[in-house]
CSV table of C-alpha atoms and ligand atoms in Angstrom, one decimal:
chain,number,residue,atom,x,y,z
A,1,MET,CA,0.0,0.0,0.0
A,2,PRO,CA,2.5,2.7,-1.2
A,3,ASP,CA,2.3,6.4,-0.3
A,4,HIS,CA,-0.6,6.1,2.1
A,5,ARG,CA,-0.3,8.1,5.4
A,6,VAL,CA,-2.5,7.8,8.5
A,7,LEU,CA,-2.6,10.1,11.5
A,8,VAL,CA,-3.1,8.2,14.8
A,9,ILE,CA,-4.1,10.4,17.8
A,10,GLY,CA,-3.2,8.8,21.1
A,11,ALA,CA,-0.5,6.3,21.9
A,12,GLY,CA,-2.2,4.1,24.5
A,13,ILE,CA,-2.6,0.4,23.9
A,14,GLY,CA,-5.3,1.2,21.3
A,15,GLY,CA,-3.3,3.8,19.3
A,16,LEU,CA,-0.1,1.7,19.4
A,17,THR,CA,-1.9,-1.4,18.2
A,18,ALA,CA,-3.6,0.5,15.4
A,19,ALA,CA,-0.3,2.1,14.3
A,20,SER,CA,1.5,-1.2,14.2
A,21,ALA,CA,-1.3,-2.9,12.3
A,22,LEU,CA,-1.3,-0.2,9.7
A,23,ALA,CA,2.5,-0.1,9.4
A,24,LEU,CA,2.5,-3.9,8.8
A,25,PHE,CA,0.6,-3.2,5.6
A,26,GLY,CA,3.1,-0.5,4.5
A,27,VAL,CA,1.1,2.5,5.6
A,28,GLN,CA,3.2,5.5,6.9
A,29,VAL,CA,1.9,6.5,10.3
A,30,ASP,CA,2.2,9.8,12.3
A,31,LEU,CA,1.5,8.7,15.9
A,32,VAL,CA,0.7,11.8,18.1
A,33,GLU,CA,0.8,11.4,21.9
A,34,ARG,CA,0.1,14.3,24.2
A,35,ARG,CA,2.2,13.0,27.1
A,36,THR,CA,5.9,12.3,27.3
A,37,ALA,CA,5.5,8.6,27.7
A,38,LEU,CA,3.8,6.1,25.4
A,39,GLY,CA,1.4,3.4,26.6
A,40,GLY,CA,-1.5,5.4,28.1
A,41,HIS,CA,-3.1,4.2,31.3
A,42,ALA,CA,-1.9,0.6,31.0
A,43,ALA,CA,1.8,1.7,31.2
A,44,ARG,CA,1.1,2.8,34.8
A,45,PHE,CA,-0.3,-0.5,36.1
A,46,ALA,CA,1.5,-2.9,38.4
A,47,CYS,CA,1.7,-6.6,37.7
A,48,LYS,CA,-1.0,-8.5,39.7
A,49,ALA,CA,0.5,-12.0,39.5
A,50,THR,CA,0.0,-14.0,42.7
A,51,ASP,CA,1.7,-17.4,42.5
A,52,ARG,CA,0.7,-17.2,38.8
A,53,CYS,CA,-0.1,-14.7,36.1
A,54,VAL,CA,-3.7,-13.5,36.5
A,55,LYS,CA,-3.9,-12.2,32.9
A,56,CYS,CA,-4.5,-8.6,33.7
A,57,GLY,CA,-3.1,-7.7,30.3
A,58,ALA,CA,-0.8,-4.8,31.6
A,59,CYS,CA,2.4,-6.2,30.3
A,60,LEU,CA,0.9,-6.3,26.7
A,61,VAL,CA,1.6,-2.6,26.6
A,62,THR,CA,5.4,-3.2,26.8
A,63,GLU,CA,5.3,-5.3,23.7
A,64,ALA,CA,3.1,-2.8,21.9
A,65,ILE,CA,5.5,0.0,22.7
A,66,ALA,CA,8.5,-2.1,21.5
A,67,ALA,CA,6.7,-2.9,18.3
A,68,ALA,CA,5.7,0.7,17.5
A,69,THR,CA,9.0,2.2,18.4
A,70,SER,CA,11.0,-0.2,16.3
A,71,ASP,CA,8.9,0.2,13.2
A,72,PRO,CA,10.5,2.7,10.8
A,73,ARG,CA,7.1,3.4,9.2
A,74,ILE,CA,5.8,4.9,12.4
A,75,ARG,CA,6.8,8.5,13.2
A,76,ILE,CA,6.2,9.1,16.9
A,77,HIS,CA,5.5,12.6,18.2
A,78,ALA,CA,5.5,12.4,22.0
A,79,GLU,CA,4.4,15.3,24.2
A,80,SER,CA,2.6,16.7,21.1
A,81,ARG,CA,-0.9,17.4,19.9
A,82,VAL,CA,-2.6,18.1,16.6
A,83,GLY,CA,-2.8,21.8,16.0
A,84,GLU,CA,-4.5,23.2,13.0
A,85,PHE,CA,-6.6,20.5,11.2
A,86,ARG,CA,-8.4,20.8,7.9
A,87,ARG,CA,-10.0,18.5,5.4
A,88,THR,CA,-9.2,19.1,1.7
A,89,SER,CA,-11.0,17.3,-1.1
A,90,GLN,CA,-9.5,13.9,-0.4
A,91,ARG,CA,-6.9,14.4,2.4
A,92,PHE,CA,-6.4,15.8,5.9
A,93,GLU,CA,-3.8,18.5,6.5
A,94,PHE,CA,-2.6,19.3,10.0
A,95,THR,CA,0.1,20.7,12.1
A,96,ILE,CA,1.7,19.0,15.1
A,97,GLU,CA,2.5,21.2,18.1
A,98,ARG,CA,4.2,20.6,21.4
A,99,SER,CA,1.6,19.8,24.1
A,100,GLY,CA,3.8,20.5,27.1
A,101,GLU,CA,2.0,17.6,29.0
A,102,ALA,CA,4.3,15.5,31.0
A,103,MET,CA,3.5,12.0,32.5
A,104,PRO,CA,1.1,12.3,35.5
A,105,GLY,CA,3.2,11.9,38.6
A,106,GLY,CA,6.3,13.0,36.7
A,107,GLY,CA,7.3,9.4,35.8
A,108,ARG,CA,8.6,8.2,32.5
A,109,ALA,CA,7.4,4.9,31.1
A,110,PRO,CA,9.1,2.8,28.4
A,111,GLY,CA,9.1,4.5,25.1
A,112,ALA,CA,9.4,8.0,26.5
A,113,GLY,CA,11.7,10.2,24.5
A,114,ARG,CA,11.7,8.5,21.1
A,115,ASP,CA,10.0,11.3,19.2
A,116,ALA,CA,10.4,12.9,15.8
A,117,ALA,CA,10.8,16.6,15.4
A,118,PRO,CA,7.4,18.0,14.8
A,119,PRO,CA,7.0,18.8,11.1
A,120,ALA,CA,5.6,22.2,10.4
A,121,ALA,CA,2.8,20.6,8.4
A,122,ALA,CA,1.8,17.1,7.6
A,123,SER,CA,-1.0,15.4,5.7
A,124,ALA,CA,-2.9,12.1,6.0
A,125,ASP,CA,-5.4,10.0,4.0
A,126,ALA,CA,-7.3,8.9,7.2
A,127,VAL,CA,-7.3,9.5,10.9
A,128,VAL,CA,-7.5,7.0,13.8
A,129,LEU,CA,-8.7,8.7,17.0
A,130,ALA,CA,-7.4,6.6,20.0
A,131,ALA,CA,-7.6,9.3,22.7
A,132,GLY,CA,-8.7,6.8,25.4
A,133,PHE,CA,-10.5,7.9,28.6
A,134,ASP,CA,-10.0,9.7,31.8
A,135,ALA,CA,-10.5,8.1,35.2
A,136,PHE,CA,-13.5,9.6,37.0
A,137,ASP,CA,-12.5,12.3,39.5
A,138,PRO,CA,-14.2,11.4,42.8
A,139,LYS,CA,-13.7,14.8,44.5
A,140,ASP,CA,-17.5,15.5,44.7
A,141,LYS,CA,-18.4,12.1,46.1
A,142,ALA,CA,-18.9,11.7,49.9
A,143,TYR,CA,-15.8,9.6,50.4
A,144,GLY,CA,-13.3,12.4,51.2
A,145,HIS,CA,-10.9,11.8,48.4
A,146,GLY,CA,-8.4,14.6,48.3
A,147,VAL,CA,-9.3,15.4,52.0
A,148,PHE,CA,-8.6,12.2,53.9
A,149,PRO,CA,-5.1,11.0,53.0
A,150,ASN,CA,-6.0,7.3,53.3
A,151,VAL,CA,-8.8,7.4,50.6
A,152,ILE,CA,-7.2,6.8,47.3
A,153,THR,CA,-8.3,5.7,43.8
A,154,LEU,CA,-7.6,2.5,42.0
A,155,LEU,CA,-5.2,4.3,39.7
A,156,GLU,CA,-3.3,5.8,42.7
A,157,MET,CA,-3.2,2.3,44.2
A,158,GLU,CA,-1.6,1.0,41.0
A,159,GLN,CA,1.2,3.4,41.4
A,160,GLU,CA,1.7,2.5,45.0
A,161,LEU,CA,1.8,-1.2,44.1
A,162,ARG,CA,4.6,-0.5,41.7
A,163,GLN,CA,6.8,0.8,44.5
A,164,PRO,CA,9.4,-1.4,46.3
A,165,GLY,CA,7.7,-2.7,49.5
A,166,GLY,CA,4.2,-2.6,47.9
A,167,LEU,CA,1.1,-0.8,49.1
A,168,LYS,CA,1.5,1.7,52.0
A,169,ARG,CA,-0.8,4.1,53.7
A,170,PRO,CA,-0.2,7.6,52.4
A,171,SER,CA,-0.6,9.2,55.8
A,172,ASP,CA,2.2,7.4,57.6
A,173,GLY,CA,3.8,4.8,55.2
A,174,SER,CA,2.6,1.9,57.2
A,175,ALA,CA,1.3,-1.4,55.7
A,176,PRO,CA,-2.5,-1.2,55.9
A,177,GLN,CA,-4.1,-4.1,57.7
A,178,ARG,CA,-7.8,-3.5,56.8
A,179,ILE,CA,-8.5,-2.3,53.3
A,180,ALA,CA,-11.9,-1.6,51.7
A,181,PHE,CA,-12.5,-1.3,47.9
A,182,ILE,CA,-15.6,0.6,46.9
A,183,GLN,CA,-16.8,-0.4,43.4
A,184,CYS,CA,-18.7,1.6,40.7
A,185,VAL,CA,-17.5,5.0,41.8
A,186,GLY,CA,-18.5,7.3,39.0
A,187,SER,CA,-20.0,4.5,36.9
A,188,ARG,CA,-23.6,3.2,36.8
A,189,ASP,CA,-24.6,6.5,38.4
A,190,ALA,CA,-27.8,8.0,37.1
A,191,LYS,CA,-27.3,11.2,39.0
A,192,LEU,CA,-24.1,11.8,37.0
A,193,GLY,CA,-25.6,10.6,33.8
A,194,HIS,CA,-23.0,7.9,33.7
A,195,LEU,CA,-25.2,4.9,33.0
A,196,TRP,CA,-22.3,2.8,31.7
A,197,CYS,CA,-20.5,0.0,33.5
A,198,SER,CA,-16.8,0.7,33.1
A,199,GLN,CA,-16.0,-3.0,32.4
A,200,PHE,CA,-12.5,-3.1,33.9
A,201,CYS,CA,-12.9,-2.2,37.6
A,202,CYS,CA,-14.3,-5.4,39.0
A,203,GLY,CA,-11.5,-7.4,37.5
A,204,ALA,CA,-8.9,-4.7,38.4
A,205,ALA,CA,-10.0,-4.5,42.0
A,206,LEU,CA,-10.3,-8.2,42.6
A,207,ARG,CA,-6.8,-8.8,41.0
A,208,ALA,CA,-5.2,-6.1,43.0
A,209,ALA,CA,-6.9,-7.3,46.3
A,210,ARG,CA,-5.6,-10.9,45.7
A,211,ARG,CA,-2.2,-9.6,44.8
A,212,ILE,CA,-2.1,-7.7,48.1
A,213,LYS,CA,-3.3,-10.8,50.0
A,214,SER,CA,-0.6,-12.9,48.3
A,215,LEU,CA,2.1,-10.4,49.5
A,216,ARG,CA,0.7,-10.0,53.0
A,217,PRO,CA,-1.8,-12.8,53.8
A,218,GLN,CA,-2.8,-11.3,57.1
A,219,THR,CA,-4.4,-8.3,55.4
A,220,GLU,CA,-8.2,-8.2,55.7
A,221,ILE,CA,-9.8,-7.0,52.5
A,222,THR,CA,-13.5,-6.0,52.0
A,223,VAL,CA,-15.0,-5.3,48.6
A,224,PHE,CA,-18.2,-3.3,48.5
A,225,TYR,CA,-20.0,-3.9,45.2
A,226,ILE,CA,-23.4,-3.7,43.3
A,227,ASP,CA,-22.7,-6.8,41.3
A,228,ILE,CA,-19.5,-8.2,39.9
A,229,GLN,CA,-18.9,-7.7,36.2
A,230,SER,CA,-17.5,-11.0,34.8
A,231,PHE,CA,-14.2,-10.8,33.0
A,232,GLY,CA,-12.0,-13.2,31.1
A,233,ARG,CA,-12.4,-16.9,30.4
A,234,ASP,CA,-11.2,-18.1,33.8
A,235,PHE,CA,-13.6,-15.8,35.7
A,236,GLU,CA,-15.6,-18.4,37.6
A,237,THR,CA,-12.5,-19.9,39.1
A,238,PHE,CA,-11.0,-16.5,39.9
A,239,TYR,CA,-14.3,-15.4,41.5
A,240,ARG,CA,-14.6,-18.5,43.7
A,241,GLN,CA,-11.0,-18.0,44.9
A,242,SER,CA,-11.8,-14.3,45.6
A,243,GLN,CA,-14.8,-15.3,47.7
A,244,GLN,CA,-12.5,-17.4,49.9
A,245,ASP,CA,-9.8,-14.7,50.2
A,246,LEU,CA,-11.8,-11.6,50.4
A,247,ARG,CA,-15.0,-10.3,52.2
A,248,LEU,CA,-17.5,-9.4,49.5
A,249,ILE,CA,-20.4,-7.2,50.6
A,250,ARG,CA,-23.2,-6.3,48.3
A,251,ALA,CA,-23.7,-2.7,49.4
A,252,ILE,CA,-22.2,0.6,48.4
A,253,PRO,CA,-21.2,2.8,51.4
A,254,SER,CA,-23.0,6.1,51.5
A,255,GLU,CA,-20.3,8.1,53.4
A,256,ALA,CA,-16.8,8.1,54.8
A,257,PHE,CA,-15.5,9.8,57.9
A,258,ALA,CA,-12.0,10.3,59.2
A,259,VAL,CA,-11.2,8.7,62.6
A,260,ASP,CA,-8.2,9.0,64.9
A,261,GLY,CA,-5.0,7.4,63.7
A,262,GLY,CA,-5.7,7.9,60.0
A,263,GLY,CA,-8.5,5.3,59.8
A,264,VAL,CA,-11.6,5.8,57.6
A,265,ARG,CA,-15.1,4.9,58.9
A,266,LEU,CA,-17.6,3.7,56.2
A,267,ILE,CA,-21.4,3.6,56.6
A,268,TYR,CA,-23.3,1.1,54.6
A,269,THR,CA,-26.6,-0.8,54.5
A,270,GLU,CA,-26.9,-4.3,53.1
A,271,GLY,CA,-30.5,-4.2,51.7
A,272,ALA,CA,-33.5,-2.3,52.9
A,273,LEU,CA,-34.2,-4.7,55.8
A,274,HIS,CA,-30.8,-4.3,57.5
A,275,PRO,CA,-29.8,-1.4,59.7
A,276,ALA,CA,-27.0,0.9,58.7
A,277,THR,CA,-23.6,-0.6,59.6
A,278,GLU,CA,-20.2,1.0,60.3
A,279,ALA,CA,-16.8,-0.4,59.8
A,280,VAL,CA,-13.3,1.2,60.1
A,281,PHE,CA,-10.5,0.6,57.6
A,282,ASP,CA,-6.9,1.7,57.4
A,283,LEU,CA,-7.1,2.4,53.7
A,284,VAL,CA,-10.1,2.9,51.3
A,285,VAL,CA,-9.6,2.4,47.6
A,286,LEU,CA,-12.2,3.9,45.2
A,287,SER,CA,-12.8,1.9,42.0
A,288,THR,CA,-13.3,5.0,39.9
A,289,GLY,CA,-14.6,4.2,36.4
A,290,MET,CA,-14.0,5.6,33.0
A,291,VAL,CA,-15.2,8.9,31.5
A,292,PRO,CA,-14.6,10.5,28.1
A,293,PRO,CA,-11.1,12.2,28.1
A,294,ALA,CA,-10.9,15.9,28.8
A,295,GLY,CA,-10.8,17.9,25.6
A,296,LEU,CA,-12.5,15.3,23.5
A,297,ASP,CA,-15.4,17.5,22.6
A,298,GLU,CA,-13.0,20.3,21.4
A,299,LEU,CA,-10.8,17.8,19.4
A,300,ALA,CA,-13.9,16.2,17.9
A,301,ALA,CA,-15.2,19.5,16.8
A,302,ARG,CA,-11.9,20.3,15.0
A,303,LEU,CA,-12.0,16.9,13.3
A,304,GLY,CA,-15.6,17.4,12.3
A,305,LEU,CA,-16.7,14.3,14.3
A,306,ILE,CA,-20.0,14.1,16.2
A,307,LEU,CA,-19.8,12.5,19.6
A,308,ALA,CA,-22.3,10.0,20.9
A,309,ASP,CA,-24.9,11.1,23.6
A,310,THR,CA,-22.6,9.5,26.2
A,311,GLY,CA,-19.8,11.9,25.3
A,312,TYR,CA,-17.7,9.1,23.8
A,313,ALA,CA,-16.5,9.1,20.1
A,314,SER,CA,-18.1,7.2,17.3
A,315,ARG,CA,-16.6,6.4,13.9
A,316,ASP,CA,-17.2,8.4,10.8
A,317,PRO,CA,-16.0,5.9,8.1
A,318,ALA,CA,-17.5,7.9,5.2
A,319,ASN,CA,-15.2,10.8,6.1
A,320,GLY,CA,-12.1,8.7,6.9
A,321,ILE,CA,-12.1,9.1,10.7
A,322,PHE,CA,-12.0,5.9,12.7
A,323,ALA,CA,-12.3,6.0,16.5
A,324,ALA,CA,-10.5,3.1,18.3
A,325,GLY,CA,-10.2,1.8,21.8
A,326,ALA,CA,-11.7,3.3,25.0
A,327,VAL,CA,-12.4,6.6,23.3
A,328,ARG,CA,-15.5,4.7,22.0
A,329,GLY,CA,-16.7,3.6,25.4
A,330,PRO,CA,-15.4,1.7,28.4
A,331,MET,CA,-13.3,-1.4,27.4
A,332,SER,CA,-10.5,-3.5,28.7
A,333,ILE,CA,-6.9,-3.7,27.4
A,334,ALA,CA,-7.7,-6.8,25.3
A,335,ASP,CA,-10.9,-5.2,23.9
A,336,SER,CA,-9.1,-1.9,23.1
A,337,MET,CA,-6.5,-3.9,21.2
A,338,ALA,CA,-9.2,-5.8,19.3
A,339,ASP,CA,-11.1,-2.7,18.5
A,340,ALA,CA,-7.9,-1.0,17.3
A,341,ARG,CA,-7.2,-3.9,14.9
A,342,ASP,CA,-10.7,-3.6,13.7
A,343,ALA,CA,-10.3,0.1,13.1
A,344,ALA,CA,-7.0,-0.5,11.2
A,345,ALA,CA,-8.7,-3.1,9.0
A,346,ARG,CA,-11.4,-0.5,8.2
A,347,VAL,CA,-8.8,2.1,7.5
A,348,LEU,CA,-7.1,-0.2,5.0
A,349,ALA,CA,-10.4,-0.9,3.3
A,350,PHE,CA,-11.1,2.9,3.2
A,351,LEU,CA,-7.7,3.6,1.7
A,352,ASP,CA,-8.4,1.1,-1.1
A,353,ARG,CA,-11.7,2.8,-2.1
A,354,PRO,CA,-12.6,6.2,-3.5
A,355,TRP,CA,-14.1,8.4,-0.8
A,356,SER,CA,-17.5,8.3,-2.4
A,357,LEU,CA,-17.7,4.6,-1.8
A,358,ALA,CA,-16.5,4.6,1.8
A,359,GLU,CA,-19.9,5.0,3.2
A,360,ARG,CA,-20.9,1.6,1.8
A,361,LEU,CA,-18.5,-0.1,4.2
A,362,PRO,CA,-20.4,-2.3,6.7
A,363,ALA,CA,-21.2,-0.6,9.9
A,364,ALA,CA,-18.6,-0.7,12.7
A,365,PRO,CA,-19.5,-2.9,15.6
A,366,ARG,CA,-20.7,-1.1,18.6
A,367,PRO,CA,-19.1,-1.7,22.0
A,368,PRO,CA,-20.8,-4.5,23.9
A,369,CYS,CA,-24.3,-3.6,25.2
A,370,SER,CA,-23.2,-4.2,28.8
A,371,HIS,CA,-21.7,-0.7,28.7
A,372,LEU,CA,-25.2,0.3,29.7
A,373,VAL,CA,-27.0,-0.9,32.8
A,374,ILE,CA,-29.7,-3.3,31.7
A,375,PRO,CA,-32.3,-4.4,34.3
A,376,GLN,CA,-31.5,-7.9,35.6
A,377,GLY,CA,-33.1,-10.6,33.4
A,378,ALA,CA,-34.1,-8.2,30.6
A,379,CYS,CA,-31.2,-8.9,28.2
A,380,LYS,CA,-31.4,-12.3,26.5
A,381,ALA,CA,-28.2,-11.9,24.5
A,382,GLY,CA,-26.4,-14.3,26.8
A,383,ASP,CA,-28.9,-17.1,25.8
A,384,VAL,CA,-27.7,-17.0,22.2
A,385,ARG,CA,-24.0,-16.1,22.4
B,401,FAD,C1,-6.9,1.9,37.6
B,401,FAD,C2,-7.2,1.2,36.3
B,401,FAD,C3,-6.9,-0.2,36.3
B,401,FAD,C4,-7.1,-0.9,35.1
B,401,FAD,N1,-6.8,-2.2,35.1
B,401,FAD,C5,-7.1,-3.0,34.0
B,401,FAD,C6,-6.7,-4.3,34.0
B,401,FAD,O1,-6.2,-4.9,34.9
B,401,FAD,N2,-7.0,-5.0,32.8
B,401,FAD,C7,-7.5,-4.4,31.7
B,401,FAD,O2,-7.8,-5.1,30.7
B,401,FAD,N3,-7.9,-3.1,31.7
B,401,FAD,C8,-7.6,-2.3,32.8
B,401,FAD,N4,-7.9,-1.0,32.9
B,401,FAD,C9,-8.5,-0.4,31.6
B,401,FAD,C10,-7.4,0.0,30.7
B,401,FAD,O3,-6.7,1.1,31.3
B,401,FAD,C11,-7.9,0.4,29.3
B,401,FAD,O4,-8.6,-0.7,28.7
B,401,FAD,C12,-6.8,0.8,28.3
B,401,FAD,O5,-6.0,1.7,28.9
B,401,FAD,C13,-7.5,1.4,27.1
B,401,FAD,O6,-6.5,1.8,26.2
B,401,FAD,P1,-6.7,3.0,25.2
B,401,FAD,O7,-5.4,3.1,24.4
B,401,FAD,O8,-8.0,2.8,24.5
B,401,FAD,O9,-6.8,4.3,26.1
B,401,FAD,P2,-5.7,5.0,27.1
B,401,FAD,O10,-4.9,4.1,27.9
B,401,FAD,O11,-6.5,6.1,27.8
B,401,FAD,O12,-4.7,5.7,26.0
B,401,FAD,C14,-5.1,6.9,25.3
B,401,FAD,C15,-3.9,7.7,25.0
B,401,FAD,O13,-4.2,8.8,24.2
B,401,FAD,C16,-3.6,10.0,24.7
B,401,FAD,N5,-4.4,11.2,24.3
B,401,FAD,C17,-5.6,11.5,24.8
B,401,FAD,N6,-6.0,12.7,24.1
B,401,FAD,C18,-5.0,13.0,23.2
B,401,FAD,C19,-4.9,14.1,22.3
B,401,FAD,N7,-5.8,15.0,22.2
B,401,FAD,N8,-3.7,14.1,21.6
B,401,FAD,C20,-2.8,13.1,21.7
B,401,FAD,N9,-2.8,12.1,22.6
B,401,FAD,C21,-4.0,12.0,23.3
B,401,FAD,C22,-3.5,9.8,26.2
B,401,FAD,O14,-2.4,10.6,26.8
B,401,FAD,C23,-3.2,8.3,26.2
B,401,FAD,O15,-1.8,8.0,26.1
B,401,FAD,C24,-7.7,-0.3,34.0
B,401,FAD,C25,-8.0,1.1,34.1
B,401,FAD,C26,-7.7,1.8,35.2
B,401,FAD,C27,-8.1,3.3,35.3
B,402,SF4,S1,-0.4,-10.5,35.9
B,402,SF4,FE1,-0.7,-9.0,34.3
B,402,SF4,S2,1.3,-7.8,34.2
B,402,SF4,FE2,1.6,-9.7,35.4
B,402,SF4,S3,2.5,-11.2,34.0
B,402,SF4,FE3,0.2,-11.5,34.1
B,402,SF4,S4,-0.7,-10.3,32.4
B,402,SF4,FE4,1.4,-9.6,32.7
B,403,SF4,S1,-16.8,-3.2,36.2
B,403,SF4,FE1,-18.8,-2.3,36.2
B,403,SF4,S2,-19.9,-3.3,37.9
B,403,SF4,FE2,-17.6,-3.6,38.2
B,403,SF4,S3,-16.9,-1.8,39.5
B,403,SF4,FE3,-16.7,-1.2,37.3
B,403,SF4,S4,-18.6,-0.1,36.8
B,403,SF4,FE4,-19.0,-1.3,38.7
């Protein structure tokens, strides 16, 4: 496929996968990443292996970075963003500018620093939008995040787990003995208009909890949940082991209060017939879900892309713009990679056809329907899958 160029926006696992898939077919790729480091969220996760690999998928990002950075057909522009952007009759013309956005927390992940000098202007035949997601900011929830030091998010816990010595309490550096995870923070929340299930956080919390238990078996871990989203082929076995190792409570705490010594008291009610219960924990981890990334509406407007009602991106194959990965809605690492390969296949089909025919391409698959909360028993899809 000579002389075709594609602009890929975002170098998370989705953007890296799409870029490598396109390069494999001879396409020249400009991969633009606003941060210093490549890999997106997944590059910030800890390995959750216990006595065996638990297939969290985090290490796939290392391979994806290695593949993209070693491919001469991929020109990487780290710490950059698309500036001016316009559509001509059959191409896109754009500039690439410095974004000035470093890695959150100041770290540098693998792949940082291999970037091309930004060209004054560039052009592309198609665009892959792989801008991913943001983790929900829980500051307005009644759990005291940002106020009580020992209330942290799942993403903050990932960073702690990567440190030598493992998870510590932010307030005093001690090893927490009683840990609570609160699921569905910022997801499945009608008040926020976030009706979607974020897909990853049940698996991520249970894997992290079992990793902590494997390192310090005396730790008592409670997981507060609405229901557990199944994940992966080995889910049933993993779930049964989790029930043995962890205390799973089907209730979402309403409030958190600070107690002496850095503890956090949670108030929760297990069903309408039970009285409110209190329990004190050394550390509370909020399983904050996914939201569309900041600035997506402005970027979409410049690309001429209409966002879905949820705020996530949809594809515009007739006009050569293909969203890929979690920018389309909550998805796991494996799903983001599969979606990116699908987007790359559609780009290749698009590049082979005149623009006027592109709209005849079959419709892109939508993310799984479980992104929305469906009343229990209403969906019959499982019966036929
Ligand atoms: C705490 C936590 C734990 C998780 N654990 C797991 C797990 O165990 N297993 C699992 O499968 N999934 C897990 N996930 C989900 C996983 O993070 C996502 O599935 C995955 O990161 C999606 O990849 P992506 O490339 O689509 O998006 P992202 O990882 O968000 O990557 C998007 C990239 O685009 C860049 N970008 C955004 N806007 C622009 C722009 N305008 N210009 C240039 N670049 C831009 C971003 O900087 C980022 O690098 C977890 C998520 C969180 C928050
Ligand atoms: S637990 Fe996750 S990061 Fe660790 S080896 Fe397995 S897939 Fe890789
Ligand atoms: S995966 Fe879904 S059900 Fe589980 S914590 Fe996340 S939003 Fe809630």
